[in-house]
mmCIF file of C-alpha atoms in Angstrom:
data_model
loop_
_atom_site.group_PDB
_atom_site.id
_atom_site.type_symbol
_atom_site.label_atom_id
_atom_site.label_comp_id
_atom_site.label_asym_id
_atom_site.label_seq_id
_atom_site.Cartn_x
_atom_site.Cartn_y
_atom_site.Cartn_z
ATOM 1 C CA MET D 1 -128.714 241.164 42.495
ATOM 2 C CA LYS D 2 -126.744 244.336 41.697
ATOM 3 C CA THR D 3 -128.092 247.427 40.023
ATOM 4 C CA GLU D 4 -126.560 250.918 40.064
ATOM 5 C CA ILE D 5 -123.421 251.539 42.139
ATOM 6 C CA SER D 6 -125.401 253.481 44.785
ATOM 7 C CA VAL D 7 -128.028 250.781 45.201
ATOM 8 C CA TYR D 8 -127.983 247.409 46.921
ATOM 9 C CA SER D 9 -130.694 244.872 46.125
ATOM 10 C CA ASN D 10 -131.328 241.235 47.009
ATOM 11 C CA SER D 11 -134.478 239.115 46.755
ATOM 12 C CA TRP D 12 -133.433 236.123 48.869
ATOM 13 C CA ILE D 13 -132.525 237.887 52.113
ATOM 14 C CA PRO D 14 -136.119 238.928 53.059
ATOM 15 C CA PRO D 15 -137.641 235.406 53.019
ATOM 16 C CA ILE D 16 -134.628 234.019 54.911
ATOM 17 C CA ALA D 17 -134.613 236.818 57.490
ATOM 18 C CA SER D 18 -138.371 236.510 58.064
ATOM 19 C CA SER D 19 -138.260 232.684 58.244
ATOM 20 C CA GLN D 20 -140.450 232.291 55.170
ATOM 21 C CA VAL D 21 -137.909 229.711 54.009
ATOM 22 C CA ASN D 22 -135.469 227.619 55.994
ATOM 23 C CA LEU D 23 -131.732 228.069 56.028
ATOM 24 C CA GLY D 24 -129.853 225.433 54.097
ATOM 25 C CA VAL D 25 -128.275 224.398 50.841
ATOM 26 C CA ALA D 26 -131.395 225.089 48.809
ATOM 27 C CA TYR D 27 -131.793 228.754 49.775
ATOM 28 C CA GLY D 28 -128.378 229.642 51.167
ATOM 29 C CA THR D 29 -127.689 231.888 54.143
ATOM 30 C CA ILE D 30 -127.707 235.617 54.806
ATOM 31 C CA HIS D 31 -123.903 235.558 54.723
ATOM 32 C CA ASP D 32 -123.885 233.800 51.335
ATOM 33 C CA HIS D 33 -126.263 236.281 49.708
ATOM 34 C CA VAL D 34 -124.605 239.360 51.185
ATOM 35 C CA HIS D 35 -121.190 238.287 49.900
ATOM 36 C CA ALA D 36 -122.600 237.175 46.531
ATOM 37 C CA SER D 37 -124.139 240.631 46.029
ATOM 38 C CA ALA D 38 -120.796 242.422 46.381
ATOM 39 C CA TYR D 39 -118.415 243.237 43.573
ATOM 40 C CA THR D 40 -115.371 243.194 45.846
ATOM 41 C CA ASP D 41 -114.082 240.900 48.579
ATOM 42 C CA THR D 42 -114.948 243.488 51.245
ATOM 43 C CA PRO D 43 -118.760 243.553 51.206
ATOM 44 C CA SER D 44 -118.944 245.480 54.482
ATOM 45 C CA ASP D 45 -117.279 248.592 53.115
ATOM 46 C CA GLU D 46 -118.892 248.246 49.714
ATOM 47 C CA LEU D 47 -122.505 247.751 50.771
ATOM 48 C CA LEU D 48 -122.406 250.364 53.511
ATOM 49 C CA ALA D 49 -121.234 252.818 50.879
ATOM 50 C CA ARG D 50 -124.491 252.281 48.987
ATOM 51 C CA PRO D 51 -127.060 254.642 50.517
ATOM 52 C CA ARG D 52 -130.136 253.071 48.949
ATOM 53 C CA TRP D 53 -131.269 249.483 49.476
ATOM 54 C CA ALA D 54 -134.103 247.627 47.735
ATOM 55 C CA PHE D 55 -135.631 244.248 48.563
ATOM 56 C CA PRO D 56 -138.357 242.527 46.517
ATOM 57 C CA LEU D 57 -140.881 241.285 49.074
ATOM 58 C CA CYS D 58 -143.571 238.639 48.802
ATOM 59 C CA GLY D 59 -146.272 238.052 51.386
ATOM 60 C CA GLY D 60 -149.843 238.661 52.399
ATOM 61 C CA ASN D 61 -152.981 236.732 51.618
ATOM 62 C CA PRO D 62 -153.299 236.408 48.682
ATOM 63 C CA GLN D 63 -149.588 236.346 47.926
ATOM 64 C CA HIS D 64 -148.407 239.622 46.447
ATOM 65 C CA TRP D 65 -145.042 241.075 45.347
ATOM 66 C CA VAL D 66 -144.013 244.597 46.344
ATOM 67 C CA LEU D 67 -140.685 246.421 46.362
ATOM 68 C CA GLY D 68 -139.349 247.426 49.769
ATOM 69 C CA MET D 69 -136.913 250.346 49.760
ATOM 70 C CA ILE D 70 -134.679 251.994 52.358
ATOM 71 C CA ASP D 71 -133.126 255.346 51.519
ATOM 72 C CA PHE D 72 -130.486 256.349 54.068
ATOM 73 C CA THR D 73 -130.103 259.761 52.444
ATOM 74 C CA ARG D 74 -133.748 260.642 53.142
ATOM 75 C CA ASN D 75 -134.336 258.496 56.227
ATOM 76 C CA GLU D 76 -137.194 256.909 54.324
ATOM 77 C CA ILE D 77 -138.718 253.440 54.484
ATOM 78 C CA ALA D 78 -140.908 252.967 51.427
ATOM 79 C CA VAL D 79 -142.808 250.356 49.463
ATOM 80 C CA PHE D 80 -143.832 250.344 45.838
ATOM 81 C CA ASP D 81 -147.160 248.547 45.588
ATOM 82 C CA SER D 82 -148.917 247.928 42.271
ATOM 83 C CA ILE D 83 -152.174 247.329 44.209
ATOM 84 C CA PRO D 84 -152.060 249.791 47.130
ATOM 85 C CA GLU D 85 -155.614 248.864 48.125
ATOM 86 C CA LEU D 86 -154.210 245.686 49.670
ATOM 87 C CA ASN D 87 -152.454 247.822 52.324
ATOM 88 C CA SER D 88 -149.383 245.605 52.111
ATOM 89 C CA MET D 89 -147.138 248.209 53.746
ATOM 90 C CA ASN D 90 -148.954 248.098 57.082
ATOM 91 C CA GLU D 91 -150.093 244.495 56.904
ATOM 92 C CA TRP D 92 -146.768 242.729 56.332
ATOM 93 C CA ALA D 93 -144.256 244.434 54.018
ATOM 94 C CA GLU D 94 -142.738 246.885 56.514
ATOM 95 C CA LYS D 95 -142.058 244.114 59.025
ATOM 96 C CA ILE D 96 -140.256 241.914 56.480
ATOM 97 C CA LEU D 97 -138.328 244.893 55.080
ATOM 98 C CA ILE D 98 -136.985 245.869 58.510
ATOM 99 C CA LYS D 99 -136.046 242.262 59.287
ATOM 100 C CA ALA D 100 -134.114 242.071 56.002
ATOM 101 C CA ALA D 101 -132.258 245.325 56.721
ATOM 102 C CA ASN D 102 -131.419 244.201 60.254
ATOM 103 C CA ALA D 103 -130.109 240.872 58.934
ATOM 104 C CA VAL D 104 -127.780 242.652 56.501
ATOM 105 C CA MET D 105 -126.569 245.018 59.238
ATOM 106 C CA ALA D 106 -125.860 242.106 61.570
ATOM 107 C CA CYS D 107 -124.001 240.235 58.825
ATOM 108 C CA LEU D 108 -121.848 243.317 58.195
ATOM 109 C CA GLY D 109 -121.074 243.590 61.904
ATOM 110 C CA LYS D 110 -123.018 246.810 62.402
ATOM 111 C CA PRO D 111 -125.511 247.668 65.173
ATOM 112 C CA ILE D 112 -129.231 247.445 64.540
ATOM 113 C CA LEU D 113 -130.757 250.812 63.712
ATOM 114 C CA GLU D 114 -133.744 252.388 65.423
ATOM 115 C CA TRP D 115 -136.481 252.343 62.771
ATOM 116 C CA SER D 116 -138.923 254.446 64.746
ATOM 117 C CA PRO D 117 -141.296 256.697 62.737
ATOM 118 C CA VAL D 118 -139.845 259.559 64.722
ATOM 119 C CA TYR D 119 -136.619 259.221 62.745
ATOM 120 C CA TRP D 120 -137.742 257.317 59.652
ATOM 121 C CA LYS D 121 -140.685 258.423 57.567
ATOM 122 C CA ARG D 122 -142.890 255.887 55.785
ATOM 123 C CA LYS D 123 -144.148 256.207 52.232
ATOM 124 C CA VAL D 124 -146.079 254.080 49.734
ATOM 125 C CA TYR D 125 -145.507 254.554 46.002
ATOM 126 C CA SER D 126 -147.898 253.193 43.395
ATOM 127 C CA PRO D 127 -148.701 253.616 39.677
ATOM 128 C CA LEU D 128 -150.802 256.508 38.475
ATOM 129 C CA GLU D 129 -154.566 256.101 38.560
ATOM 130 C CA TYR D 130 -155.875 253.974 35.675
ATOM 131 C CA HIS D 131 -152.328 252.737 34.981
ATOM 132 C CA GLY D 132 -151.928 250.216 37.805
ATOM 133 C CA GLN D 133 -152.132 246.450 37.885
ATOM 134 C CA ILE D 134 -155.386 245.120 36.449
ATOM 135 C CA ASP D 135 -154.749 241.377 36.611
ATOM 136 C CA GLY D 136 -153.860 238.851 39.282
ATOM 137 C CA TRP D 137 -150.375 237.827 38.168
ATOM 138 C CA SER D 138 -148.202 240.761 36.998
ATOM 139 C CA CYS D 139 -147.168 242.153 40.400
ATOM 140 C CA GLY D 140 -143.673 240.712 39.867
ATOM 141 C CA LEU D 141 -143.298 242.623 36.601
ATOM 142 C CA PHE D 142 -144.346 245.824 38.353
ATOM 143 C CA VAL D 143 -141.690 245.166 41.005
ATOM 144 C CA MET D 144 -139.024 244.793 38.310
ATOM 145 C CA MET D 145 -140.124 248.023 36.651
ATOM 146 C CA ALA D 146 -140.043 249.768 40.032
ATOM 147 C CA MET D 147 -136.537 248.421 40.694
ATOM 148 C CA ASP D 148 -135.370 249.905 37.415
ATOM 149 C CA VAL D 149 -136.827 253.288 38.398
ATOM 150 C CA PHE D 150 -135.390 253.049 41.924
ATOM 151 C CA ALA D 151 -131.920 252.276 40.621
ATOM 152 C CA LYS D 152 -132.040 255.279 38.307
ATOM 153 C CA ASN D 153 -133.634 257.486 40.971
ATOM 154 C CA GLY D 154 -136.465 258.223 38.563
ATOM 155 C CA SER D 155 -140.209 258.772 38.834
ATOM 156 C CA TYR D 156 -142.599 255.919 39.594
ATOM 157 C CA ASP D 157 -145.161 257.565 37.317
ATOM 158 C CA SER D 158 -143.372 255.766 34.479
ATOM 159 C CA VAL D 159 -144.359 252.370 35.928
ATOM 160 C CA THR D 160 -147.546 251.572 34.031
ATOM 161 C CA ASP D 161 -149.513 248.523 33.005
ATOM 162 C CA ASP D 162 -148.854 249.043 29.286
ATOM 163 C CA LYS D 163 -145.105 248.482 29.836
ATOM 164 C CA LYS D 164 -145.441 244.947 31.179
ATOM 165 C CA ASP D 165 -144.504 243.283 27.908
ATOM 166 C CA ALA D 166 -141.397 245.430 27.510
ATOM 167 C CA MET D 167 -140.306 244.528 31.040
ATOM 168 C CA LYS D 168 -140.984 240.865 30.350
ATOM 169 C CA ASN D 169 -138.743 240.969 27.270
ATOM 170 C CA LYS D 170 -136.015 242.813 29.159
ATOM 171 C CA ALA D 171 -136.054 240.216 31.943
ATOM 172 C CA LEU D 172 -135.904 237.409 29.375
ATOM 173 C CA GLU D 173 -132.891 239.000 27.701
ATOM 174 C CA MET D 174 -131.108 239.181 31.058
ATOM 175 C CA LEU D 175 -131.900 235.535 31.751
ATOM 176 C CA MET D 176 -130.491 234.561 28.382
ATOM 177 C CA THR D 177 -127.109 236.038 29.364
ATOM 178 C CA LEU D 178 -126.796 233.800 32.409
ATOM 179 C CA PRO D 179 -124.232 231.009 31.949
ATOM 180 C CA VAL D 180 -124.873 227.309 32.274
ATOM 181 C CA THR D 181 -122.305 225.933 34.702
ATOM 182 C CA ARG D 182 -121.687 222.271 35.398
ATOM 183 C CA VAL D 183 -118.960 221.420 37.878
ATOM 184 C CA THR D 184 -118.192 217.759 38.531
ATOM 185 C CA LYS D 185 -116.481 217.041 41.794
ATOM 186 C CA LYS D 186 -114.861 213.807 42.861
ATOM 187 C CA ALA D 187 -117.356 210.987 42.584
ATOM 188 C CA THR D 188 -118.836 209.823 45.876
ATOM 189 C CA TYR D 189 -119.869 206.267 46.658
ATOM 190 C CA SER D 190 -122.038 204.576 49.247
ATOM 191 C CA SER D 191 -122.404 201.020 50.366
ATOM 192 C CA ASP D 192 -125.841 200.810 48.744
ATOM 193 C CA ASP D 193 -125.003 202.400 45.423
ATOM 194 C CA ASP D 194 -121.610 202.164 43.745
ATOM 195 C CA ARG D 195 -122.465 204.495 40.873
ATOM 196 C CA PRO D 196 -120.697 207.860 40.781
ATOM 197 C CA VAL D 197 -122.768 210.928 41.652
ATOM 198 C CA GLU D 198 -122.316 214.136 39.690
ATOM 199 C CA ILE D 199 -122.597 217.278 41.818
ATOM 200 C CA VAL D 200 -123.755 220.353 39.934
ATOM 201 C CA ASN D 201 -123.070 223.724 41.518
ATOM 202 C CA LYS D 202 -125.102 226.810 40.691
ATOM 203 C CA PRO D 203 -123.124 229.851 39.498
ATOM 204 C CA LYS D 204 -122.524 232.774 41.823
ATOM 205 C CA ALA D 205 -124.978 235.635 41.650
ATOM 206 C CA ARG D 206 -122.329 238.000 40.342
ATOM 207 C CA CYS D 207 -121.702 235.910 37.187
ATOM 208 C CA LEU D 208 -123.988 237.765 34.785
ATOM 209 C CA ARG D 209 -121.735 237.202 31.772
ATOM 210 C CA PRO D 210 -120.391 233.878 30.519
ATOM 211 C CA GLN D 211 -116.931 233.106 31.812
ATOM 212 C CA LYS D 212 -114.325 231.010 30.076
ATOM 213 C CA GLY D 213 -115.603 227.488 29.479
ATOM 214 C CA GLN D 214 -119.263 228.434 30.064
ATOM 215 C CA THR D 215 -122.033 228.357 27.471
ATOM 216 C CA PRO D 216 -124.789 231.007 27.567
ATOM 217 C CA ILE D 217 -128.360 229.745 27.492
ATOM 218 C CA SER D 218 -129.025 231.901 24.435
ATOM 219 C CA HIS D 219 -126.372 229.986 22.454
ATOM 220 C CA ILE D 220 -127.991 226.693 23.412
ATOM 221 C CA LEU D 221 -131.394 227.909 22.228
ATOM 222 C CA ASP D 222 -129.921 229.250 18.971
ATOM 223 C CA ALA D 223 -128.251 225.899 18.303
ATOM 224 C CA ARG D 224 -131.483 224.056 19.015
ATOM 225 C CA LYS D 225 -133.411 226.330 16.646
ATOM 226 C CA SER D 226 -130.864 225.844 13.841
ATOM 227 C CA HIS D 227 -131.365 222.057 13.981
ATOM 228 C CA GLN D 228 -135.150 222.148 14.114
ATOM 229 C CA SER D 229 -137.360 221.957 11.082
ATOM 230 C CA GLU D 230 -138.901 225.211 9.953
ATOM 231 C CA THR D 231 -141.978 223.399 8.683
ATOM 232 C CA LYS D 232 -145.135 224.866 10.136
ATOM 233 C CA VAL D 233 -148.750 223.802 9.834
ATOM 234 C CA HIS D 234 -151.404 226.446 9.478
ATOM 235 C CA SER D 235 -155.021 225.425 9.852
ATOM 236 C CA GLU D 236 -157.665 227.926 8.864
ATOM 237 C CA GLY D 237 -161.099 227.926 7.305
ATOM 238 C CA VAL D 238 -162.769 230.540 5.122
ATOM 239 C CA VAL D 239 -166.529 230.693 5.510
ATOM 240 C CA THR D 240 -168.510 232.704 2.926
ATOM 241 C CA ILE D 241 -172.000 232.865 1.523
ATOM 242 C CA ASP D 242 -172.164 231.040 -1.793
ATOM 243 C CA PRO D 243 -172.826 233.752 -4.424
ATOM 244 C CA LYS D 244 -175.193 231.500 -6.363
ATOM 245 C CA PHE D 245 -177.832 232.021 -3.685
ATOM 246 C CA ALA D 246 -177.858 235.748 -4.367
ATOM 247 C CA LEU D 247 -178.583 235.286 -8.086
ATOM 248 C CA HIS D 248 -182.279 234.653 -7.608
ATOM 249 C CA ARG D 249 -182.628 238.150 -6.206
ATOM 250 C CA VAL D 250 -181.539 239.767 -9.478
ATOM 251 C CA ILE D 251 -182.526 237.146 -12.044
ATOM 252 C CA GLU D 252 -186.121 236.281 -12.775
ATOM 253 C CA GLU D 253 -186.978 232.717 -11.913
ATOM 254 C CA GLU D 254 -188.859 230.686 -14.481
ATOM 255 C CA SER D 255 -191.383 229.427 -11.990
ATOM 256 C CA ALA D 256 -192.559 230.241 -8.495
ATOM 257 C CA SER D 257 -191.872 226.700 -7.284
ATOM 258 C CA LYS D 258 -188.281 226.915 -8.441
ATOM 259 C CA SER D 259 -187.880 230.266 -6.694
ATOM 260 C CA LYS D 260 -189.198 228.807 -3.433
ATOM 261 C CA LEU D 261 -186.786 225.893 -3.752
ATOM 262 C CA SER D 262 -183.875 228.286 -4.300
ATOM 263 C CA ILE D 263 -184.852 230.348 -1.256
ATOM 264 C CA SER D 264 -185.152 227.266 0.969
ATOM 265 C CA ARG D 265 -181.721 226.093 -0.149
ATOM 266 C CA GLU D 266 -180.301 229.551 0.632
ATOM 267 C CA TYR D 267 -181.746 229.423 4.149
ATOM 268 C CA SER D 268 -180.173 226.017 4.708
ATOM 269 C CA HIS D 269 -176.851 227.304 3.425
ATOM 270 C CA ARG D 270 -176.967 230.379 5.660
ATOM 271 C CA LEU D 271 -177.765 228.197 8.660
ATOM 272 C CA ALA D 272 -174.717 226.033 7.933
ATOM 273 C CA VAL D 273 -172.516 229.143 7.651
ATOM 274 C CA THR D 274 -173.825 230.477 10.964
ATOM 275 C CA GLN D 275 -173.058 227.184 12.678
ATOM 276 C CA LYS D 276 -169.501 227.214 11.355
ATOM 277 C CA LEU D 277 -168.942 230.739 12.624
ATOM 278 C CA ASP D 278 -170.197 229.832 16.100
ATOM 279 C CA ILE D 279 -167.166 228.580 18.051
ATOM 280 C CA ASP D 280 -169.431 227.060 20.709
ATOM 281 C CA PHE D 281 -171.419 224.997 18.199
ATOM 282 C CA LYS D 282 -170.373 221.380 17.940
ATOM 283 C CA ASN D 283 -171.438 219.302 14.979
ATOM 284 C CA PRO D 284 -172.939 215.942 15.910
ATOM 285 C CA THR D 285 -170.574 213.042 15.468
ATOM 286 C CA LYS D 286 -171.268 210.924 12.449
ATOM 287 C CA ALA D 287 -171.437 207.151 12.617
ATOM 288 C CA ARG D 288 -168.330 206.661 10.477
ATOM 289 C CA GLU D 289 -166.384 209.085 12.693
ATOM 290 C CA GLU D 290 -167.322 207.073 15.766
ATOM 291 C CA ARG D 291 -166.134 203.885 14.053
#
């Protein structure tokens, strides 16, 4: 993933470098991700020219996303944690972050740095009090908001819980710009199966805009929507007190017995209304409904 020109970011290198996932076709290699994150064909010069690196990290128990950051201009190793009470920095995040940085350095042919606290200060950033994560699932959205702030060298005070929906929409818009690529290579055959096999390659990480011959996902969804029926079904019920049961309160009844009958009917009606308004109340099944 690429952000501002001074920042390097990648989310796949940390789990590969820390052996959270295995090397292979499914997850790629450190070399693949380093080269895919570069704009030019000389990733060594390009990435070393970026003084600030960011790696989304996932770990701990329970699993939790944080943003690991290395700032070479400040000699700072930092973590943005939406739930700092979990102490992710000391428990696991710093270890994975350093392994990721070392893996990139080794891939670029550079010596491993000495990450001692004597030379590199540690810092944990988190949202302002009463504005942090309050659920058990949005840590990834907080990481994306923190990445946006990190890329712009802004203040993490702007990362708040009430901006989750805006970040969700922004991420969806970015996903909609990704192209759908299908590349068919020469059909392969085996002795057991003589049917051709279509091999589909995933696009490179740098392809954020549709190239020639590629169809954006957003166009596919727009086409699907244009061919779908716009018919919608709305189901709603309006429950009110029948006004006729309020008449006996302002109109004189001809007899006491009739008044009592009217009141008893009103009570029955109000009971039925109350049952309809209670979402937990379930009407008994009638015999004809069972049949």
